[in-house]
GROMACS .gro file of C-alpha atoms in nm:
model
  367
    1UNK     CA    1  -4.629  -6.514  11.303
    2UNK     CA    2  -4.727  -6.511  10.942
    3UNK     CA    3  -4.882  -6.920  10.917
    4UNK     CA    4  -5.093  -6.783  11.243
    5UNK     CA    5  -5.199  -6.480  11.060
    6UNK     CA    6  -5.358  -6.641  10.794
    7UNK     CA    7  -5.554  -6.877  11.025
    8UNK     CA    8  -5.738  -6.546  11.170
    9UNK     CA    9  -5.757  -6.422  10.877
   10UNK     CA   10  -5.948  -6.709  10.736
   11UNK     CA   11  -6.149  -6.710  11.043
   12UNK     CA   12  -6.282  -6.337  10.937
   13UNK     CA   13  -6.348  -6.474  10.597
   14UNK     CA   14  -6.574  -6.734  10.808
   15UNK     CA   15  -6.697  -6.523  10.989
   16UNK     CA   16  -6.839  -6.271  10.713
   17UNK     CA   17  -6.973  -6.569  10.501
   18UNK     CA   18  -7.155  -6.723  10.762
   19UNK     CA   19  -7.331  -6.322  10.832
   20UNK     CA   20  -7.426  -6.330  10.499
   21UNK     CA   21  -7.540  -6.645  10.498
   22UNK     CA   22  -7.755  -6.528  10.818
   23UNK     CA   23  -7.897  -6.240  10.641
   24UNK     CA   24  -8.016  -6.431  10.382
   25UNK     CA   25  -8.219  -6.680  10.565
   26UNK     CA   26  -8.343  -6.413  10.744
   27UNK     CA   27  -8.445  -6.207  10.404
   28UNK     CA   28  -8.661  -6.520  10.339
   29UNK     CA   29  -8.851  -6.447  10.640
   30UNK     CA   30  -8.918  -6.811  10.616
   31UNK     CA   31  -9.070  -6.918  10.966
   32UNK     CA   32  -8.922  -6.651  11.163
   33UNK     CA   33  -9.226  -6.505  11.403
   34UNK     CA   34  -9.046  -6.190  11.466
   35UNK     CA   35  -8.794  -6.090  11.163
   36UNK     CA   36  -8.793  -5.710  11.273
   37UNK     CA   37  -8.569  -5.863  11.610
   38UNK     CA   38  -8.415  -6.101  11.403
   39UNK     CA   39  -8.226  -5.811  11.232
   40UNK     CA   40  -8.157  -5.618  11.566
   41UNK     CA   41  -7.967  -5.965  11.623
   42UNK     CA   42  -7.792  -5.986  11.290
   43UNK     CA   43  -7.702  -5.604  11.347
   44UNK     CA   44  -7.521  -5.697  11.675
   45UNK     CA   45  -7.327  -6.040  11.464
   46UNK     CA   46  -7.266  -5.772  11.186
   47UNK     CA   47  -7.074  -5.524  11.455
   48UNK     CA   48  -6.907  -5.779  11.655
   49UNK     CA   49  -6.803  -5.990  11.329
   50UNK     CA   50  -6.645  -5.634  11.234
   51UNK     CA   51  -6.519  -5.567  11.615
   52UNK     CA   52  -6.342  -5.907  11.666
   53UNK     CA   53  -6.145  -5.862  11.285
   54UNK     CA   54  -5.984  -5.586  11.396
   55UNK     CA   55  -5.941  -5.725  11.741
   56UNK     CA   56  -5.788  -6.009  11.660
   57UNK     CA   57  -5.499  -5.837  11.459
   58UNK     CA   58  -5.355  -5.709  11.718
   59UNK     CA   59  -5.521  -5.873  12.050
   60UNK     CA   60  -5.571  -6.266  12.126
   61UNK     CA   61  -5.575  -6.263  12.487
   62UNK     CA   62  -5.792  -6.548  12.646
   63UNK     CA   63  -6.045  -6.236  12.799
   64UNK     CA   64  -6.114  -6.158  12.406
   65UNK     CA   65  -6.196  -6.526  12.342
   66UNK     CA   66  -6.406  -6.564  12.636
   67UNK     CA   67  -6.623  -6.244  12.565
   68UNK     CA   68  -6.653  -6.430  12.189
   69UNK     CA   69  -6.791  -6.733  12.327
   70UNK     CA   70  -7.017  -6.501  12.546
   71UNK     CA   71  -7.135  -6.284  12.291
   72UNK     CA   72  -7.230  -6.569  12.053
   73UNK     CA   73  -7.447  -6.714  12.358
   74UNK     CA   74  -7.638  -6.417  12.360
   75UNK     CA   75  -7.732  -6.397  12.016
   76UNK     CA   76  -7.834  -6.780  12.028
   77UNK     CA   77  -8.009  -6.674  12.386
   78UNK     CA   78  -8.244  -6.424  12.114
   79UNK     CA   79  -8.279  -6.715  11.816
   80UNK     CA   80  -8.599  -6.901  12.044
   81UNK     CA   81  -8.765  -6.574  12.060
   82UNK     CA   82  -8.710  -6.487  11.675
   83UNK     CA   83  -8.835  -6.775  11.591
   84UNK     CA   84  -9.132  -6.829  11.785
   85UNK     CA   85  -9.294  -7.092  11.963
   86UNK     CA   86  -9.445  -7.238  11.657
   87UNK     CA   87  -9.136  -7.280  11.400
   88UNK     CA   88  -9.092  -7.581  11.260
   89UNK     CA   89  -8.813  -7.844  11.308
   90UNK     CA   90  -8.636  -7.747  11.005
   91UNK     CA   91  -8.635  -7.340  11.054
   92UNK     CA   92  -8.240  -7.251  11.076
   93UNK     CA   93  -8.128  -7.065  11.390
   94UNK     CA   94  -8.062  -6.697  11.293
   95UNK     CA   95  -7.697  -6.715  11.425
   96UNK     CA   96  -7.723  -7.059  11.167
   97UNK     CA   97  -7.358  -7.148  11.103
   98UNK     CA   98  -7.207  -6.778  11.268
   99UNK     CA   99  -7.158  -6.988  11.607
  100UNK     CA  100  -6.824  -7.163  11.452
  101UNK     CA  101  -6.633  -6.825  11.420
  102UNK     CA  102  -6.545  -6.851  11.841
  103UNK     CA  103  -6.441  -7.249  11.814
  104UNK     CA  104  -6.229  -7.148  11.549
  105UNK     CA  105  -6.072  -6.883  11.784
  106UNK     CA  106  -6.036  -7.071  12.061
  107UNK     CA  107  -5.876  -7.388  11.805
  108UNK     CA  108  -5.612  -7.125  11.682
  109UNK     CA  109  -5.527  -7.005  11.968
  110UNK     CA  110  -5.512  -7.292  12.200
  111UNK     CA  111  -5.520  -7.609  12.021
  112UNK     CA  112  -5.775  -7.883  11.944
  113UNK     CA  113  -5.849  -7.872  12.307
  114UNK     CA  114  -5.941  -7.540  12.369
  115UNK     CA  115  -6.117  -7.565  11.973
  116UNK     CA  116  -6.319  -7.916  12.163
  117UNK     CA  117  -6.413  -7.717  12.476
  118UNK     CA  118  -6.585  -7.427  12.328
  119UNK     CA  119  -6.758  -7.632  12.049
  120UNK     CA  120  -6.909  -7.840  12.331
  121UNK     CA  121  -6.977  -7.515  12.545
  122UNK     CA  122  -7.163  -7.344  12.229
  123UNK     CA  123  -7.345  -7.710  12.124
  124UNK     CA  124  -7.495  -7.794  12.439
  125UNK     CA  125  -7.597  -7.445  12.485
  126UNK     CA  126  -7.772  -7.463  12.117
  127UNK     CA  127  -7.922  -7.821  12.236
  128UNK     CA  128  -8.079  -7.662  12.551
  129UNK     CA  129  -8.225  -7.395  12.379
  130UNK     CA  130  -8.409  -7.605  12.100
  131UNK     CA  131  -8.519  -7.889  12.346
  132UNK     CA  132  -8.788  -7.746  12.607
  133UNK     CA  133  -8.948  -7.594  12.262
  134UNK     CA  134  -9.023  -7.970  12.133
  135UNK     CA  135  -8.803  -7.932  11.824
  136UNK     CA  136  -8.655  -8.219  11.645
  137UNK     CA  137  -8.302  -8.271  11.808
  138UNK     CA  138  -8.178  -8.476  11.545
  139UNK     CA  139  -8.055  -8.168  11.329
  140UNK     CA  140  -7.888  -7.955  11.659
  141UNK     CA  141  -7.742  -8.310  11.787
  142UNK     CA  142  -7.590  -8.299  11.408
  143UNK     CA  143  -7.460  -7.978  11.421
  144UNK     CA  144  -7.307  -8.014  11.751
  145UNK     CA  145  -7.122  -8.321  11.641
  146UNK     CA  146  -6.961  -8.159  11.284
  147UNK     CA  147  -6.896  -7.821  11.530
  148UNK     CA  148  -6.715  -8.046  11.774
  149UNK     CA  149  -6.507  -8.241  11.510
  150UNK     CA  150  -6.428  -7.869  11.352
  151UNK     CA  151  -6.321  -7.711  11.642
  152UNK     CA  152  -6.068  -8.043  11.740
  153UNK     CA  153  -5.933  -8.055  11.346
  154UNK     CA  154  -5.867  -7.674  11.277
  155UNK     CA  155  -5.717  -7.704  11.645
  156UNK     CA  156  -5.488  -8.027  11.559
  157UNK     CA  157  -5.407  -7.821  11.238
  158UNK     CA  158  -5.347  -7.477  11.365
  159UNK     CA  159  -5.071  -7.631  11.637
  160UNK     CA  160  -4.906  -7.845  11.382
  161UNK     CA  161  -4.901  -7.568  11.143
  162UNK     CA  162  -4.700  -7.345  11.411
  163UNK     CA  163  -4.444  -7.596  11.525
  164UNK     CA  164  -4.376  -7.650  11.137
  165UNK     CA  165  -4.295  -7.275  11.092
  166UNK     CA  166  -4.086  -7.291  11.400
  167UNK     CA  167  -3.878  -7.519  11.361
  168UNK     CA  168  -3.842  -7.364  11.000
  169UNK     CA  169  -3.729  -7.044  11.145
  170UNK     CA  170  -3.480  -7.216  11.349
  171UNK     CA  171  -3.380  -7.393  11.015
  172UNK     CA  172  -3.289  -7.076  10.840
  173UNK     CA  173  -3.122  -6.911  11.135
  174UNK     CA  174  -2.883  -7.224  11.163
  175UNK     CA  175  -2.810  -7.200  10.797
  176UNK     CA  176  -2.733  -6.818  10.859
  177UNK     CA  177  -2.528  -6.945  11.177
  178UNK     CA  178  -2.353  -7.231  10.925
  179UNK     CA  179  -2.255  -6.984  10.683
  180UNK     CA  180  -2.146  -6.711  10.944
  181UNK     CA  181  -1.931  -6.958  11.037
  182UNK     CA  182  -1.788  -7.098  10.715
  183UNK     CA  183  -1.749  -6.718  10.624
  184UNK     CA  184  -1.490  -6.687  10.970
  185UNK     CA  185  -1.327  -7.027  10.937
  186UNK     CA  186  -1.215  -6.913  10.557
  187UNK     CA  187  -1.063  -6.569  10.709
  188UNK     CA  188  -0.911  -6.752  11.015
  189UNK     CA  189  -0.785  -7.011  10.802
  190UNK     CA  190  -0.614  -6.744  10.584
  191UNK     CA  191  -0.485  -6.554  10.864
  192UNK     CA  192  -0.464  -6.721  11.217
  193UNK     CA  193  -0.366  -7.105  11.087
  194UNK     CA  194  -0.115  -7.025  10.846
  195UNK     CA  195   0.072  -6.741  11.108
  196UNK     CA  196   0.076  -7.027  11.417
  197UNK     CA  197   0.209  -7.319  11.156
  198UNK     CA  198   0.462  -7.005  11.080
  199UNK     CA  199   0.559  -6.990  11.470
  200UNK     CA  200   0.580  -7.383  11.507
  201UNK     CA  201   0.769  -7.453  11.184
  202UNK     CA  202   1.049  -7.100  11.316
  203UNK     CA  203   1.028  -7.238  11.674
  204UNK     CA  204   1.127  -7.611  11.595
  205UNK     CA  205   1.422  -7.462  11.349
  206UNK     CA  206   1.549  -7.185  11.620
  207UNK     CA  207   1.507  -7.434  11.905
  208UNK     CA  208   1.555  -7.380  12.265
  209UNK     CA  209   1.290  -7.150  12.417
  210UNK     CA  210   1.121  -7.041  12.089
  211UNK     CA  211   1.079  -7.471  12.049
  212UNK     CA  212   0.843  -7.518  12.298
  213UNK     CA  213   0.677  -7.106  12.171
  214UNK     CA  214   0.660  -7.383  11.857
  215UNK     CA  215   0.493  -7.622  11.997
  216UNK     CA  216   0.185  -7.414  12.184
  217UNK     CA  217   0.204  -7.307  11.853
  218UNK     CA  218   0.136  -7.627  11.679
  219UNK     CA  219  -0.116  -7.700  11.979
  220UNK     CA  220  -0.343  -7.400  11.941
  221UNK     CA  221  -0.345  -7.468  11.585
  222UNK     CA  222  -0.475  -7.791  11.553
  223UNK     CA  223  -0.711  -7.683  11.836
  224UNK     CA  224  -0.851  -7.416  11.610
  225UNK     CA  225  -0.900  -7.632  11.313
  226UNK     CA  226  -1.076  -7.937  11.554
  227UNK     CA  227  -1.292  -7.620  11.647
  228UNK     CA  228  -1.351  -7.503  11.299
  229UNK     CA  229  -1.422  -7.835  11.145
  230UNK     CA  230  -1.640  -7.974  11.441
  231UNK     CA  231  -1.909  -7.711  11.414
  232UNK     CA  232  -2.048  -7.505  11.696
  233UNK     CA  233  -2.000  -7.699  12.036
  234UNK     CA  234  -2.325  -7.593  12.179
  235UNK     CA  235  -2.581  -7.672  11.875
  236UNK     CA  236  -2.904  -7.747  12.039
  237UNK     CA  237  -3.170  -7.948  11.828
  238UNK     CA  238  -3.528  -7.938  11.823
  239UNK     CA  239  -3.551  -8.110  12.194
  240UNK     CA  240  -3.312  -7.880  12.341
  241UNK     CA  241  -3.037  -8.154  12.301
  242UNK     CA  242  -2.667  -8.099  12.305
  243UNK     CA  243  -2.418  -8.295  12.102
  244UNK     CA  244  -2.152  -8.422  12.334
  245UNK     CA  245  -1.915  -8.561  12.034
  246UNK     CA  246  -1.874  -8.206  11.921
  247UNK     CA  247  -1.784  -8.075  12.259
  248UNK     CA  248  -1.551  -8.388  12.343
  249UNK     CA  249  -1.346  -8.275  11.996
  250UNK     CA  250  -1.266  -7.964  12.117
  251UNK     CA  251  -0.989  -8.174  12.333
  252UNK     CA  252  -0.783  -8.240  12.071
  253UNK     CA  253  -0.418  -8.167  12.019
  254UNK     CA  254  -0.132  -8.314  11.899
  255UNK     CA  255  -0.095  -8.526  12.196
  256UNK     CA  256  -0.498  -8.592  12.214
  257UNK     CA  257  -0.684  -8.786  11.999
  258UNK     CA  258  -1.044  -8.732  11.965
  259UNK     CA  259  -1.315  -9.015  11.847
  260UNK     CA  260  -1.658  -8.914  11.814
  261UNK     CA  261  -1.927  -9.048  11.567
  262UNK     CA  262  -2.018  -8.830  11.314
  263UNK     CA  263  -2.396  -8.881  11.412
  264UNK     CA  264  -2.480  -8.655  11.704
  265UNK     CA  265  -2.430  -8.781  12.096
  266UNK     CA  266  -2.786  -8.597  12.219
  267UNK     CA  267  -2.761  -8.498  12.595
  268UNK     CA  268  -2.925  -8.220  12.761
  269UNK     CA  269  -2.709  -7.934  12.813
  270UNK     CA  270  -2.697  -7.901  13.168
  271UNK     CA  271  -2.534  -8.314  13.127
  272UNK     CA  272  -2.318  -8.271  12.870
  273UNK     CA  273  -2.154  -7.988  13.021
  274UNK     CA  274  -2.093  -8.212  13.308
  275UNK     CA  275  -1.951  -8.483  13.059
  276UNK     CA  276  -1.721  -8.265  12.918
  277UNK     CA  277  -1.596  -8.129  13.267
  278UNK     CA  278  -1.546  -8.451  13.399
  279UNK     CA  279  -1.350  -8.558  13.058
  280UNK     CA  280  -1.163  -8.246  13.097
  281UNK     CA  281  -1.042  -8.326  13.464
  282UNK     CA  282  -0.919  -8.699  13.318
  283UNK     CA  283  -0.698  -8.535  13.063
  284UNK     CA  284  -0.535  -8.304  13.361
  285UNK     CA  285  -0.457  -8.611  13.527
  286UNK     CA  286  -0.294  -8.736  13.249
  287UNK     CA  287  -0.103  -8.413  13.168
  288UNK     CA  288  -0.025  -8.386  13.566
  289UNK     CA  289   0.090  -8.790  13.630
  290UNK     CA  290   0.202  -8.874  13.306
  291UNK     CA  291   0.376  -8.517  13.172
  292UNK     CA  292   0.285  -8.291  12.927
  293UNK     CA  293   0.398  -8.489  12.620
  294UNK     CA  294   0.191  -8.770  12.724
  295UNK     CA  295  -0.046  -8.936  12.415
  296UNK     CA  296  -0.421  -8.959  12.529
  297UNK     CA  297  -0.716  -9.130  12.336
  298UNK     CA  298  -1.063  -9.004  12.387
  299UNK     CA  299  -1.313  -9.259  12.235
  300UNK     CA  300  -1.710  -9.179  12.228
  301UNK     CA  301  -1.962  -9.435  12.105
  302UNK     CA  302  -2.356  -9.466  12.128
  303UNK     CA  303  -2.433  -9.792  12.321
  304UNK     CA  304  -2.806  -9.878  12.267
  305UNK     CA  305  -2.965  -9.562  12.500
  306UNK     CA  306  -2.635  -9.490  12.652
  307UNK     CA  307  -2.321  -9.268  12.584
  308UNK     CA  308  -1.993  -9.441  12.655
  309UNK     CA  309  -1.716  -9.213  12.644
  310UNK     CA  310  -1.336  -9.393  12.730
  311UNK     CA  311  -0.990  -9.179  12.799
  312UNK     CA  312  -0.687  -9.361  12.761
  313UNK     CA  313  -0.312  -9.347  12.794
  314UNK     CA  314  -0.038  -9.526  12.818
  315UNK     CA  315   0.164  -9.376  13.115
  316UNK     CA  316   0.282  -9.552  13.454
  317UNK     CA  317  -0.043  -9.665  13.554
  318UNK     CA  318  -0.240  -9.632  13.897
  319UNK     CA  319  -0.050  -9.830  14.165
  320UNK     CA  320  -0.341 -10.066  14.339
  321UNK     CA  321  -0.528  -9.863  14.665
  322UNK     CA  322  -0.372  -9.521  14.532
  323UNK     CA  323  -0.733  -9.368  14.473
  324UNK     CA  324  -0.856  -9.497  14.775
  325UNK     CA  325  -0.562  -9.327  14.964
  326UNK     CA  326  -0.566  -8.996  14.781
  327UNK     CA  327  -0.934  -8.972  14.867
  328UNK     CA  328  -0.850  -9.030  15.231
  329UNK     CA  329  -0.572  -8.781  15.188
  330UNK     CA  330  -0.817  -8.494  15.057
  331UNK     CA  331  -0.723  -8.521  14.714
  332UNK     CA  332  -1.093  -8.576  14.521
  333UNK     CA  333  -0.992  -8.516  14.151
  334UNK     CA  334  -1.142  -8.806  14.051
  335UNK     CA  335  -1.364  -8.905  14.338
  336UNK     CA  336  -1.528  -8.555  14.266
  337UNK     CA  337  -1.457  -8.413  13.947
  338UNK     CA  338  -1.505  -8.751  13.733
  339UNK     CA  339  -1.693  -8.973  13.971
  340UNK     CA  340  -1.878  -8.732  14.175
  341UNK     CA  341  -2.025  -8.550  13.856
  342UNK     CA  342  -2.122  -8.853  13.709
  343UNK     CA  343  -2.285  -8.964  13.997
  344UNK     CA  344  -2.499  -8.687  13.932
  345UNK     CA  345  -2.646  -8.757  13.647
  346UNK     CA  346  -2.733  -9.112  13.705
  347UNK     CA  347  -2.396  -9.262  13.533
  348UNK     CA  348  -2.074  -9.502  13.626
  349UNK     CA  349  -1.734  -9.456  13.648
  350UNK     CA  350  -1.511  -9.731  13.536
  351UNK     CA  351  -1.157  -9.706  13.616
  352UNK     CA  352  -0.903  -9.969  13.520
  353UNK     CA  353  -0.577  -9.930  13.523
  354UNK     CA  354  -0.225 -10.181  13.507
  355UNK     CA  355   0.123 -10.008  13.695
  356UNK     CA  356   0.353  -9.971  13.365
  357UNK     CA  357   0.036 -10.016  13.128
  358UNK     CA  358  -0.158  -9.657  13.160
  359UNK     CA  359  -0.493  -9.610  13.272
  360UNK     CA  360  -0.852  -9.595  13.123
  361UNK     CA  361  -1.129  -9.444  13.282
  362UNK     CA  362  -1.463  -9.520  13.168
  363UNK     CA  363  -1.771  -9.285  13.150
  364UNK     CA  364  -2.160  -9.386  13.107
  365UNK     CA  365  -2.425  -9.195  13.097
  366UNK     CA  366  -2.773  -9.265  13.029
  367UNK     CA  367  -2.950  -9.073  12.771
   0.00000   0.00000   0.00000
């Protein structure tokens, strides 16, 4: 990804800086016993510096990262016998600040985890090295400290930096998807809409057969603008969440009313497309007990961590022990298509229901 690109990038920029910086302290030949080896060292940081810029352009598997770490250990390995037994406290390291370039790798790539575990790998390496030689292990202890803290920022950073770009991208491709779909609701609106309110306003004025033509007519056109003013049914947000309220609307005809806040209803997928089943199978038992004709009211609300979602209507009612016998009879509509798949996701069923008063069935569900 581009963000992630510029990370490495910068790394190389490290990387190269901290050579020169290298090759300068060793130009000064300032306490270095053996300067001739010294630059046999920098020569190997100079071609692996080179090797791991190109590398890492195309390449940033963890085997890459671990020969980093591995290669930078053997270049500190050389920086005691550079050196010499008798440098001073304050003589540099030749690798000097060139050990960062693998934390920053590892920080990238993995987070400020993997960025915390090779800065500690590479510091108490560095800390053995200097001690059995007597230096002063304030500086190294120092160094290991600012290395660590690098290595867990750029890390922090790096991983914040690519869910930011992310969830950008997914920005811009629902924008595209928005105004794909404003671009097809304008042409169906033009076209579709206007040739079914056509059929239902012929159909009612012919009557007989071409009526009820009319009024699947008038149905499938108020289902197609619920559909094109609702939005897409299965929007998922950044935690993979599903809006139930703009699935439930996709219910609604002229004989079903639809309620939904206009703030989202987040379930996961897998529940809301049990929700919306087991709403669908309440709305065939209305249409099957109650007749075709029959009104229905769906009502959705957000009840403090819960989703409460209500279907009404106002036809005959349930006669007292008739769901207990129909279940006994075979018949599991509701004891398995409402209550059963509810059940299932941790939720209640609420039926309640008055002969001569229509029913209402109640659905919960945790979120």
């Amino acid at each position: 990804m581009g963000i992630e690109g510029s990370f490495w990038r910068a790394i190389a920029v490290y990387r190269f800086a901290s050579l020169g910086y290298a090759a300068l302290l060793l130009a000064s030949a300032g306490g270095y016993a053996r300067p001739v080896a010294g630059w046999l060292v920098l020569g190997v940081m100079a071609g692996w510096t080179v090797a791991t810029t190109i590398a890492y352009t195309t390449s940033r598997s963890r085997a890459l990262l671990v020969i980093d770490v591995l290669v930078t250990l053997g270049c500190m390995a050389a920086s005691p016998y550079v050196q010499g037994a008798g440098a001073g406290p304050g003589v540099m390291p030749v690798t000097a600040t060139w050990v960062g370039g693998p934390v920053l790798a590892w920080a990238v790539h993995g987070g400020r985890r993997a960025g915390a575990v090779a800065a500690i790998v590479l510091s108490l390496a560095d800390l053995w090295l200097r001690g059995p030689h007597g230096f002063d292990l304030s500086v190294p202890v120092n160094g290991a400290v600012l290395l660590i803290l690098a290595g867990t920022v750029v890390g922090h950073v790096a991983r914040l930096t690519k869910q930011a770009e992310e969830r950008l991208q997914r920005a811009v491709e629902r924008e595209a998807a928005v105004r794909e779909r404003e671009r097809i609701a304008r042409g169906i609106h033009d076209s579709v809409l206007q040739v079914l309110a056509l059929v239902q306003r012929r159909g009612l004025e012919i009557g007989g057969e071409a009526a009820e033509l009319g009024r699947l007519a008038g149905e499938q056109e108020a289902a197609v603008r619920e559909l094109i003013r609702s939005g897409p049914a299965t929007a998922e947000d950044d935690a993979g969440l599903v809006d139930v309220g703009a699935r439930l609307r996709r219910f609604t005809t002229p004989t079903v009313t639809v309620s939904a806040p206009a703030t989202p209803l987040p379930l996961p997928a897998a529940h809301a497309r049990e929700v919306e089943a087991a709403v669908g199978a309440a709305l065939d038992n209305v249409r099957w007990h109650c007749g075709e004709d029959a009104r229905a009211w769906v009502f959705a609300e957000d009840d403090a961590g819960s989703i409460t979602i209500t279907v009404r209507d106002e036809g005959p009612g349930i006669p007292a022990g008739r769901l207990a016998e129909a279940e006994a009879e075979g018949r599991l509509g509701i004891a398995q298509s409402i209550r059963g798949r509810i059940a299932g996701l941790g939720g209640t069923v609420t039926i309640a229901s008055v002969p001569g008063q229509g029913t209402e069935v109640e659905i919960t569900v945790t979120r």
